[in-house]
Amino acid sequence: MLINYPFIAVFFIASVIFPFIPLIMGYLVAPKRPTEGKKSTYECGLEAIGDIWVQFRVQYYLYAIAFVVFDVEVVFLYPWAVSFGQIGVFALIAMSIFLLILVASLIYDWRKGALEWI
Amino acid sequence: MDDIVVQVLIMLVQVVVLVLAISTGFAYLTLFERRLLARMQNRVGPNRAGPGGFLQPAADAVKLFFKEDVIPTLVDRGVYLLAPALAVIPALLIWAVIPFGCLNIAGDYQACFADPATNPNLHNIFQLADIDIGVLYLLAITSIGVYGITLAGWASNSKYAMLGGIRASAQLISYELALSSAVLAAVMMAGTLSTHEVIYQQMTMWFVIPQLLGFVLFLISGTAELVRAPFDLVEAEQELTSGYNAEYGSMKFALFFMSEYIKMIAISAIAVTLYLGGWNAPGLELLGSLMTGMAGPLVGSIAVGLASFLVFLVKVVLILFLFVWMRASWPRVRYDKLMYMGWKWLLPLALLNVAMTAVFVVVLPDALIHSVALFVASLVVMAVAYVVSSRVKPAPSRSRIKMVQPEVPRRPSS
């Protein structure tokens, strides 16, 4: 119902303000006595060596790409899920073709080894 | 004109009360978890501050306020300071569409139990906003929760935090697929995306019966989505020294903690709404008619409102108990196994659940018959999945560090 969207807008503003209250209060009351040791990056007591922006595993990217594909497809399924009861068998057949493509791409990913964690 | 002012006032009061209630709920959830975990580990848990440890959350909050606020030199300052807030905001926003009771301020308790299609203007003050795309909103907001954690890991400029952040993003997106596919099947049963109407559709039967498989999938992927034990690889203490929040202290750390626990209550509330009938319980309507007969419509409506809120609370606490129980019972899983489980078990099972639901609902139009059929099919699928998964050889660790089996010295024969 459209009348309800202002509630979400007000709630959004409230929840954006909310986390900053403790942050600012904490900033005001907390003691500040920084030293070099405290401000250094934590690495189990050793001197931090090297940068963190390094190469990391390609699997993370592969999962992310697969996620984008599947997530979009799942979102496409939602309008169908709301109305398939009224449309009946035609919607069932149309969606089963779509689901088969989804499953085929999952199997393709699987066989190609994109889901392996090496 | 006055009418609008009253409306706006009610709206503001609702928003403020909701935010305060959520933060109180968070505070007492931490106590609940610590006490319960302690009992499960044969300890006592925090019981000194106030009767039964009742004031422990307040003591914790005071302590965290007065902790020194250290900002490491190497961090990306802006993002580093913003990340805790970015984690809390979506966790709070989830609550906008969750109905945690049904109190009709017009004094008509029957409106709560009436068909929403013929009765569109339900003034339920126990639900902030009943929008038509409520379930979609829930999924959208839960999925932007990943930004806070990822940005915190990235901005900290620490290797542990970075690893935690990357792990978190990969884990959250993987399990989000299983989560949204599991919810999809529940939406198919309800035929609506409005959260209030989902509850109305469960008046005759809770969706946990036809969607048993979906409920189990939802709980597993929900736990992973919350990065809680046994899926808490993001903050694995032994290897990552608490992961993405390693560089955070004082109130900034408290906000991460808060977002995690608020999300935990929210996921439980979503599970209750989608699968366990929401605020409704048998006998609630009878209570309404009894109280209306005894003391008038307004009292009847308020009685139904409070009772439904209580019912909702009991159900949520039961699911929270389950989360704590899981944490106490299971060790952490290995990261590659976590990914395999999400992609190779939960996602195919969720898709199978969707297909199963679609076929049964279309082929067997009677609600009772297809519910029972789906219940049986869910049990069969889970049994088959259990048998197959226990037969499959566990994936070998592909770590380049070889595990050396120590030779067991033979016991000298006497």
Coordinates of C-alpha atoms in Angstrom, one line a residue:
Chain A
M1 CA 0.0 0.0 0.0
L2 CA 1.4 3.3 -1.1
I3 CA 0.4 5.1 2.1
N4 CA 3.0 3.0 3.9
Y5 CA 6.1 4.2 2.1
P6 CA 6.4 7.4 4.1
F7 CA 6.8 5.2 7.2
I8 CA 9.7 3.5 5.6
A9 CA 11.2 6.9 4.6
V10 CA 11.0 8.1 8.2
F11 CA 12.3 4.9 9.6
F12 CA 15.2 5.1 7.1
I13 CA 16.1 8.5 8.4
A14 CA 15.9 7.3 12.0
S15 CA 18.0 4.3 11.4
V16 CA 20.6 6.4 9.6
I17 CA 20.8 8.8 12.6
F18 CA 20.7 6.0 15.2
P19 CA 24.2 4.5 14.8
F20 CA 25.9 7.9 14.9
I21 CA 24.5 8.7 18.3
P22 CA 26.6 6.1 20.2
L23 CA 29.6 6.9 17.8
I24 CA 29.5 10.6 18.7
M25 CA 28.8 9.9 22.4
G26 CA 31.7 7.5 22.5
Y27 CA 33.9 10.0 20.7
L28 CA 33.1 12.6 23.3
V29 CA 33.5 10.6 26.5
A30 CA 36.2 8.2 25.6
P31 CA 39.8 9.0 26.7
K32 CA 42.2 9.8 23.9
R33 CA 45.9 9.0 24.7
P34 CA 47.2 7.7 21.4
T35 CA 50.8 6.4 21.1
E36 CA 52.7 5.0 18.1
G37 CA 52.2 1.5 19.4
K38 CA 48.5 1.8 19.7
K39 CA 48.0 3.3 16.3
S40 CA 50.0 0.7 14.5
T41 CA 48.3 -2.0 12.5
Y42 CA 47.7 -5.2 14.4
E43 CA 49.8 -8.1 13.2
C44 CA 50.3 -10.3 16.2
G45 CA 52.9 -7.9 17.7
L46 CA 55.1 -7.9 14.7
E47 CA 55.9 -5.0 12.5
A48 CA 53.4 -5.0 9.6
I49 CA 55.2 -5.8 6.4
G50 CA 53.8 -5.1 2.9
D51 CA 50.6 -3.8 1.6
I52 CA 47.2 -5.5 1.9
W53 CA 46.0 -4.7 -1.5
V54 CA 47.5 -7.8 -3.1
Q55 CA 46.2 -10.4 -5.5
F56 CA 43.9 -12.9 -4.0
R57 CA 42.3 -16.1 -5.2
V58 CA 40.4 -16.1 -8.5
Q59 CA 37.7 -18.3 -6.9
Y60 CA 36.3 -15.3 -5.1
Y61 CA 35.7 -13.6 -8.5
L62 CA 34.3 -16.7 -10.1
Y63 CA 31.8 -17.1 -7.2
A64 CA 30.9 -13.4 -7.5
I65 CA 30.2 -13.7 -11.2
A66 CA 28.2 -16.9 -10.8
F67 CA 26.3 -15.2 -8.0
V68 CA 25.3 -12.2 -10.2
V69 CA 23.9 -14.6 -12.8
F70 CA 21.9 -16.7 -10.4
D71 CA 20.7 -13.8 -8.2
V72 CA 19.2 -12.0 -11.2
E73 CA 17.5 -15.2 -12.3
V74 CA 16.0 -15.8 -8.8
V75 CA 14.7 -12.2 -8.8
F76 CA 13.0 -13.0 -12.1
L77 CA 11.3 -15.9 -10.5
Y78 CA 9.6 -13.7 -7.9
P79 CA 6.9 -12.1 -10.1
W80 CA 6.1 -15.5 -11.4
A81 CA 5.9 -17.0 -7.8
V82 CA 3.2 -14.4 -6.9
S83 CA 1.0 -15.1 -9.8
F84 CA 1.6 -18.7 -10.9
G85 CA -1.4 -19.9 -9.0
Q86 CA -3.7 -17.9 -11.3
I87 CA -2.0 -18.6 -14.6
G88 CA -1.8 -22.3 -14.1
V89 CA -0.2 -24.9 -16.4
F90 CA 1.1 -22.4 -19.0
A91 CA 3.1 -20.6 -16.4
L92 CA 4.4 -23.8 -15.0
I93 CA 5.7 -24.9 -18.4
A94 CA 7.2 -21.5 -19.2
M95 CA 8.9 -21.4 -15.9
S96 CA 10.2 -24.9 -16.0
I97 CA 12.0 -24.1 -19.2
F98 CA 13.5 -21.1 -17.5
L99 CA 14.4 -23.2 -14.4
L100 CA 16.0 -25.8 -16.7
I101 CA 18.3 -23.2 -18.2
L102 CA 19.2 -22.1 -14.7
V103 CA 20.0 -25.7 -13.7
A104 CA 21.9 -26.2 -16.9
S105 CA 24.1 -23.2 -16.2
L106 CA 24.7 -24.5 -12.6
I107 CA 25.7 -27.9 -14.0
Y108 CA 28.0 -26.2 -16.5
D109 CA 29.7 -24.2 -13.8
W110 CA 30.0 -27.4 -11.7
R111 CA 31.5 -29.4 -14.5
K112 CA 33.9 -26.7 -15.6
G113 CA 35.2 -26.6 -12.0
A114 CA 34.1 -23.0 -11.3
L115 CA 32.7 -24.1 -8.0
E116 CA 35.8 -25.9 -6.9
W117 CA 37.8 -24.3 -4.1
I118 CA 41.4 -24.9 -5.0
Chain B
M1 CA -5.2 19.4 9.2
D2 CA -5.3 18.1 12.7
D3 CA -5.7 14.6 11.3
I4 CA -2.4 14.8 9.5
V5 CA -0.6 16.1 12.5
V6 CA -1.9 13.2 14.6
Q7 CA -0.9 10.7 11.9
V8 CA 2.6 12.1 11.7
L9 CA 2.9 12.1 15.5
I10 CA 1.8 8.4 15.6
M11 CA 4.3 7.7 12.9
L12 CA 7.2 9.3 14.8
V13 CA 6.2 7.6 18.0
Q14 CA 6.1 4.3 16.2
V15 CA 9.5 4.8 14.7
V16 CA 11.2 5.9 17.9
V17 CA 9.6 3.1 19.9
L18 CA 10.6 0.5 17.3
V19 CA 14.2 1.6 17.3
L20 CA 14.4 1.6 21.1
A21 CA 12.7 -1.8 21.3
I22 CA 15.2 -3.2 18.8
S23 CA 18.2 -1.9 20.7
T24 CA 16.8 -3.2 24.0
G25 CA 16.1 -6.6 22.3
F26 CA 19.7 -6.6 21.1
A27 CA 21.0 -5.9 24.6
Y28 CA 19.1 -8.7 26.2
L29 CA 19.8 -11.1 23.4
T30 CA 23.5 -10.8 24.3
L31 CA 22.7 -11.7 27.9
F32 CA 20.3 -14.5 26.8
E33 CA 23.1 -16.0 24.6
R34 CA 25.8 -15.8 27.3
R35 CA 23.6 -17.3 30.0
L36 CA 22.3 -20.0 27.8
L37 CA 25.8 -20.8 26.4
A38 CA 27.1 -20.9 29.9
R39 CA 24.4 -23.4 30.9
M40 CA 25.2 -25.6 27.9
Q41 CA 28.9 -25.6 28.8
N42 CA 28.1 -26.3 32.5
R43 CA 29.1 -22.8 33.7
V44 CA 27.0 -20.2 35.4
G45 CA 27.5 -17.2 33.1
P46 CA 27.2 -13.5 34.0
N47 CA 25.1 -13.2 37.1
R48 CA 26.6 -10.5 39.3
A49 CA 25.3 -7.2 37.8
G50 CA 21.7 -7.0 39.0
P51 CA 19.4 -9.9 39.8
G52 CA 20.4 -12.9 37.5
G53 CA 22.8 -10.6 35.5
F54 CA 19.8 -8.5 34.5
L55 CA 22.0 -5.3 34.4
Q56 CA 24.9 -6.9 32.6
P57 CA 24.0 -5.3 29.2
A58 CA 24.0 -1.8 30.7
A59 CA 27.3 -2.5 32.4
D60 CA 28.8 -3.6 29.1
A61 CA 27.5 -0.5 27.3
V62 CA 29.0 1.8 29.9
K63 CA 32.3 0.0 29.7
L64 CA 32.4 0.2 25.9
F65 CA 31.6 4.0 26.0
F66 CA 34.6 4.7 28.1
K67 CA 37.0 2.6 26.1
E68 CA 39.7 4.5 24.3
D69 CA 38.9 5.3 20.7
V70 CA 42.0 4.3 18.8
I71 CA 42.1 4.9 15.1
P72 CA 45.2 3.2 13.5
T73 CA 47.4 5.4 11.3
L74 CA 47.2 3.3 8.1
V75 CA 43.4 3.0 7.8
D76 CA 41.3 4.6 5.1
R77 CA 39.8 7.1 7.6
G78 CA 36.5 7.9 6.0
V79 CA 35.4 4.4 5.1
Y80 CA 36.8 3.1 8.4
L81 CA 34.6 5.4 10.4
L82 CA 31.6 4.9 8.2
A83 CA 31.7 1.1 8.0
P84 CA 30.1 0.4 11.5
A85 CA 27.2 2.6 10.7
L86 CA 26.8 0.9 7.3
A87 CA 26.6 -2.4 9.1
V88 CA 23.9 -1.2 11.6
I89 CA 21.6 0.6 9.2
P90 CA 20.4 -2.3 7.0
A91 CA 20.1 -4.5 10.2
L92 CA 17.6 -1.9 11.5
L93 CA 15.8 -1.3 8.2
I94 CA 14.8 -5.0 8.0
W95 CA 12.3 -4.3 10.8
A96 CA 10.2 -1.8 8.9
V97 CA 8.0 -4.5 7.3
I98 CA 8.0 -7.2 9.9
P99 CA 4.6 -7.5 11.6
F100 CA 5.3 -8.3 15.3
G101 CA 1.7 -8.4 16.4
C102 CA -1.7 -7.1 15.3
L103 CA -3.2 -4.2 17.2
N104 CA -5.9 -2.4 15.2
I105 CA -6.2 1.1 16.6
A106 CA -9.6 1.5 15.1
G107 CA -10.8 -1.0 17.7
D108 CA -11.8 -3.8 15.3
Y109 CA -9.9 -6.9 16.2
Q110 CA -11.6 -8.8 13.4
A111 CA -9.7 -6.7 10.8
C112 CA -6.6 -8.6 11.7
F113 CA -8.1 -11.9 10.7
A114 CA -10.0 -10.7 7.7
D115 CA -8.8 -11.2 4.1
P116 CA -6.4 -8.3 3.3
A117 CA -7.7 -8.2 -0.3
T118 CA -11.1 -7.1 0.7
N119 CA -9.9 -5.1 3.8
P120 CA -6.9 -3.1 2.6
N121 CA -6.8 -0.4 5.3
L122 CA -5.7 -2.3 8.4
H123 CA -4.4 0.2 10.9
N124 CA -2.0 -2.2 12.6
I125 CA 0.3 -0.2 14.9
F126 CA 2.5 -3.3 15.5
Q127 CA 3.7 -3.2 11.9
L128 CA 5.4 -0.1 10.7
A129 CA 4.7 -0.5 7.0
D130 CA 2.7 -3.1 5.2
I131 CA 4.0 -2.6 1.7
D132 CA 3.0 -4.8 -1.3
I133 CA 6.6 -6.0 -1.9
G134 CA 7.4 -6.7 1.8
V135 CA 9.3 -10.0 1.2
L136 CA 11.3 -8.5 -1.7
Y137 CA 12.2 -5.6 0.6
L138 CA 13.4 -8.0 3.3
L139 CA 15.6 -9.8 0.8
A140 CA 17.0 -6.6 -0.7
I141 CA 17.8 -5.1 2.7
T142 CA 19.4 -8.3 4.1
S143 CA 21.7 -8.5 1.0
I144 CA 23.1 -5.0 1.4
G145 CA 24.2 -5.9 4.9
V146 CA 27.4 -7.3 3.3
Y147 CA 28.7 -3.8 2.5
G148 CA 29.5 -2.9 6.2
I149 CA 31.6 -6.0 6.8
T150 CA 33.4 -5.9 3.4
L151 CA 34.2 -2.2 3.7
A152 CA 35.4 -2.6 7.3
G153 CA 37.8 -5.3 6.2
W154 CA 39.0 -3.3 3.3
A155 CA 39.4 0.0 5.0
S156 CA 41.2 -1.4 8.1
N157 CA 44.4 -2.0 6.0
S158 CA 45.2 -5.0 8.1
K159 CA 45.8 -8.4 6.7
Y160 CA 43.5 -10.2 9.1
A161 CA 40.7 -7.7 8.5
M162 CA 41.1 -7.9 4.8
L163 CA 40.9 -11.7 4.8
G164 CA 37.9 -11.6 7.0
G165 CA 36.2 -9.1 4.8
I166 CA 36.8 -11.1 1.6
R167 CA 35.7 -14.3 3.2
A168 CA 32.6 -12.5 4.4
S169 CA 31.6 -11.2 1.0
A170 CA 32.1 -14.6 -0.7
Q171 CA 30.2 -16.4 2.0
L172 CA 27.3 -14.0 2.2
I173 CA 26.7 -13.9 -1.6
S174 CA 26.9 -17.7 -1.8
Y175 CA 24.3 -18.3 0.9
E176 CA 22.1 -15.5 -0.2
L177 CA 21.2 -17.5 -3.3
A178 CA 20.0 -20.5 -1.2
L179 CA 18.2 -18.1 1.1
S180 CA 16.3 -16.3 -1.6
S181 CA 15.4 -19.5 -3.4
A182 CA 14.1 -21.0 -0.1
V183 CA 12.0 -17.9 0.5
L184 CA 10.8 -18.1 -3.1
A185 CA 9.0 -21.4 -2.4
A186 CA 7.2 -19.9 0.6
V187 CA 6.1 -16.9 -1.5
M188 CA 4.7 -19.4 -4.0
M189 CA 2.6 -21.0 -1.3
A190 CA 1.3 -17.6 -0.2
G191 CA 0.9 -16.1 -3.6
T192 CA 1.8 -12.6 -2.2
L193 CA 4.8 -10.5 -1.2
S194 CA 3.0 -8.6 1.5
T195 CA 4.2 -9.8 4.9
H196 CA 0.8 -9.3 6.5
E197 CA -0.9 -11.3 3.8
V198 CA 1.7 -14.1 4.1
I199 CA 0.5 -14.4 7.7
Y200 CA -3.1 -14.3 6.6
Q201 CA -2.5 -17.2 4.2
Q202 CA -1.1 -19.2 7.1
M203 CA -4.2 -18.9 9.2
T204 CA -5.3 -22.5 8.3
M205 CA -1.9 -24.1 8.2
W206 CA 1.6 -22.9 8.9
F207 CA 3.9 -23.0 6.0
V208 CA 6.5 -25.0 8.0
I209 CA 4.4 -28.1 7.1
P210 CA 4.4 -27.9 3.3
Q211 CA 7.7 -26.1 3.2
L212 CA 9.6 -28.2 5.7
L213 CA 12.5 -28.5 3.3
G214 CA 12.4 -24.7 2.7
F215 CA 12.3 -24.0 6.4
V216 CA 15.4 -26.1 7.0
L217 CA 17.2 -24.5 4.1
F218 CA 16.2 -21.1 5.3
L219 CA 17.6 -21.8 8.8
I220 CA 20.9 -23.2 7.5
S221 CA 21.5 -20.4 5.0
G222 CA 20.2 -17.8 7.5
T223 CA 22.8 -19.0 10.0
A224 CA 25.5 -18.6 7.3
E225 CA 24.1 -15.2 6.3
L226 CA 24.5 -14.1 10.0
V227 CA 28.1 -15.5 10.0
R228 CA 27.3 -17.3 13.2
A229 CA 28.8 -20.6 14.4
P230 CA 29.2 -23.1 12.8
F231 CA 29.6 -20.8 9.8
D232 CA 31.6 -18.0 11.5
L233 CA 34.7 -18.3 9.4
V234 CA 34.7 -14.6 8.9
E235 CA 35.8 -14.1 12.5
A236 CA 37.5 -17.3 13.1
E237 CA 39.5 -16.4 16.2
Q238 CA 42.2 -19.0 15.8
E239 CA 43.3 -18.0 12.3
L240 CA 42.0 -14.5 11.7
T241 CA 42.0 -13.0 15.3
S242 CA 38.3 -12.0 14.9
G243 CA 38.6 -11.0 11.2
Y244 CA 37.0 -7.9 9.8
N245 CA 36.7 -6.1 13.1
A246 CA 40.3 -6.7 14.2
E247 CA 41.2 -3.0 14.0
Y248 CA 38.0 -1.8 15.6
G249 CA 37.5 -0.9 19.3
S250 CA 35.2 0.9 21.7
M251 CA 31.8 2.0 20.3
K252 CA 32.8 1.2 16.7
F253 CA 33.2 -2.5 17.6
A254 CA 30.0 -2.4 19.6
L255 CA 28.1 -1.3 16.5
F256 CA 29.3 -4.3 14.6
F257 CA 28.3 -6.5 17.5
M258 CA 25.0 -4.8 17.5
S259 CA 24.3 -5.2 13.8
E260 CA 25.1 -8.9 14.1
Y261 CA 22.6 -9.5 16.9
I262 CA 19.9 -7.3 15.5
K263 CA 20.2 -9.2 12.3
M264 CA 20.0 -12.4 14.3
I265 CA 16.6 -11.3 15.8
A266 CA 15.5 -10.1 12.4
I267 CA 16.3 -13.4 10.6
S268 CA 14.4 -15.2 13.4
A269 CA 11.5 -12.8 12.9
I270 CA 11.5 -13.4 9.1
A271 CA 11.5 -17.2 9.7
V272 CA 8.5 -16.8 12.1
T273 CA 6.6 -14.6 9.6
L274 CA 7.2 -16.8 6.6
Y275 CA 7.0 -20.3 8.1
L276 CA 5.6 -20.3 11.6
G277 CA 2.4 -18.3 11.1
G278 CA 3.8 -15.0 12.4
W279 CA 1.9 -13.4 15.3
N280 CA -1.0 -15.7 14.9
A281 CA -1.9 -18.6 17.2
P282 CA -5.0 -20.8 17.5
G283 CA -7.4 -19.2 20.0
L284 CA -6.4 -15.6 19.4
E285 CA -9.6 -14.8 17.6
L286 CA -11.6 -16.4 20.4
L287 CA -9.8 -14.2 22.9
G288 CA -10.7 -11.2 20.8
S289 CA -14.4 -12.0 20.8
L290 CA -14.4 -12.8 24.5
M291 CA -12.7 -9.6 25.5
T292 CA -14.9 -7.6 23.1
G293 CA -18.0 -9.1 24.7
M294 CA -16.8 -8.4 28.2
A295 CA -15.3 -5.0 27.9
G296 CA -16.0 -3.4 24.5
P297 CA -14.2 -3.4 21.1
L298 CA -11.2 -1.3 22.1
V299 CA -10.2 -3.6 25.0
G300 CA -10.8 -6.6 22.7
S301 CA -8.5 -5.1 20.1
I302 CA -5.8 -4.3 22.6
A303 CA -6.0 -7.8 24.1
V304 CA -5.5 -9.3 20.7
G305 CA -2.7 -7.0 20.0
L306 CA -0.8 -7.8 23.2
A307 CA -1.5 -11.5 23.0
S308 CA -0.3 -11.6 19.4
F309 CA 2.8 -9.7 20.3
L310 CA 3.5 -12.3 23.1
V311 CA 2.9 -15.2 20.6
F312 CA 5.4 -13.6 18.2
L313 CA 7.9 -13.1 20.9
V314 CA 7.7 -16.7 22.1
K315 CA 8.2 -18.0 18.6
V316 CA 11.2 -15.7 18.0
V317 CA 12.8 -16.7 21.2
L318 CA 12.4 -20.3 20.3
I319 CA 14.3 -19.7 17.0
L320 CA 17.0 -17.7 18.8
F321 CA 17.4 -20.6 21.3
L322 CA 18.0 -22.8 18.2
F323 CA 20.8 -20.4 17.0
V324 CA 22.5 -20.5 20.4
W325 CA 22.1 -24.2 20.6
M326 CA 23.8 -24.6 17.2
R327 CA 26.6 -22.5 18.4
A328 CA 27.1 -24.6 21.5
S329 CA 26.9 -27.9 19.6
W330 CA 28.9 -27.7 16.4
P331 CA 32.5 -26.9 15.6
R332 CA 33.3 -24.5 12.8
V333 CA 33.3 -25.9 9.2
R334 CA 36.3 -25.7 6.8
Y335 CA 36.0 -22.9 4.3
D336 CA 36.0 -25.0 1.1
K337 CA 33.3 -27.3 2.6
L338 CA 31.3 -24.2 3.5
M339 CA 31.4 -23.1 -0.2
Y340 CA 30.6 -26.6 -1.4
M341 CA 27.7 -26.8 0.9
G342 CA 26.2 -23.6 -0.3
W343 CA 26.6 -24.2 -4.0
K344 CA 26.4 -27.9 -4.4
W345 CA 23.8 -28.8 -1.7
L346 CA 21.7 -25.9 -0.6
L347 CA 21.2 -24.2 -4.0
P348 CA 20.2 -27.4 -5.9
L349 CA 18.0 -28.5 -3.0
A350 CA 16.3 -25.0 -2.9
L351 CA 15.7 -25.2 -6.7
L352 CA 14.3 -28.7 -6.3
N353 CA 12.0 -27.3 -3.6
V354 CA 10.8 -24.6 -5.9
A355 CA 10.1 -27.0 -8.7
M356 CA 8.4 -29.4 -6.3
T357 CA 6.2 -26.7 -4.9
A358 CA 5.2 -25.4 -8.4
V359 CA 4.3 -28.9 -9.7
F360 CA 2.3 -29.9 -6.6
V361 CA 0.4 -26.6 -6.3
V362 CA -0.6 -26.6 -9.9
V363 CA -1.4 -30.4 -10.2
L364 CA -3.2 -30.7 -6.9
P365 CA -5.3 -27.5 -6.5
D366 CA -6.7 -28.4 -3.0
A367 CA -4.7 -26.7 -0.3
L368 CA -4.8 -29.5 2.2
I369 CA -3.8 -32.2 -0.3
H370 CA -0.9 -30.4 -1.8
S371 CA 0.3 -29.4 1.6
V372 CA 0.4 -33.0 2.8
A373 CA 2.0 -34.1 -0.5
L374 CA 4.7 -31.4 -0.1
F375 CA 5.3 -32.4 3.5
V376 CA 5.9 -36.0 2.5
A377 CA 8.0 -35.0 -0.5
S378 CA 10.1 -32.8 1.8
L379 CA 10.7 -35.6 4.2
V380 CA 11.7 -37.9 1.3
V381 CA 14.1 -35.4 -0.2
M382 CA 15.7 -34.7 3.2
A383 CA 16.2 -38.4 3.8
V384 CA 17.7 -39.0 0.4
A385 CA 20.0 -35.9 0.8
Y386 CA 21.1 -37.2 4.2
V387 CA 21.9 -40.7 2.9
V388 CA 23.7 -39.4 -0.2
S389 CA 25.7 -36.8 1.7
S390 CA 26.8 -39.4 4.2
R391 CA 28.0 -41.6 1.3
V392 CA 29.9 -38.9 -0.5
K393 CA 33.6 -39.0 0.3
P394 CA 34.6 -35.8 2.1
A395 CA 36.4 -33.4 -0.2
P396 CA 40.1 -33.7 0.4
S397 CA 41.8 -30.6 1.6
R398 CA 43.7 -29.0 -1.2
S399 CA 46.0 -27.0 1.0
R400 CA 49.6 -27.0 -0.1
I401 CA 50.6 -27.7 3.4
K402 CA 50.7 -31.4 3.6
M403 CA 49.3 -33.0 6.8
V404 CA 51.9 -35.5 8.0
Q405 CA 50.5 -38.5 9.8
P406 CA 52.7 -39.2 12.8
E407 CA 53.8 -42.8 13.1
V408 CA 52.1 -44.3 16.1
P409 CA 54.7 -46.1 18.1
R410 CA 53.7 -49.6 18.6
R411 CA 53.0 -50.6 22.1
P412 CA 55.6 -53.0 23.3
S413 CA 54.1 -56.4 23.7
S414 CA 54.5 -57.7 27.1

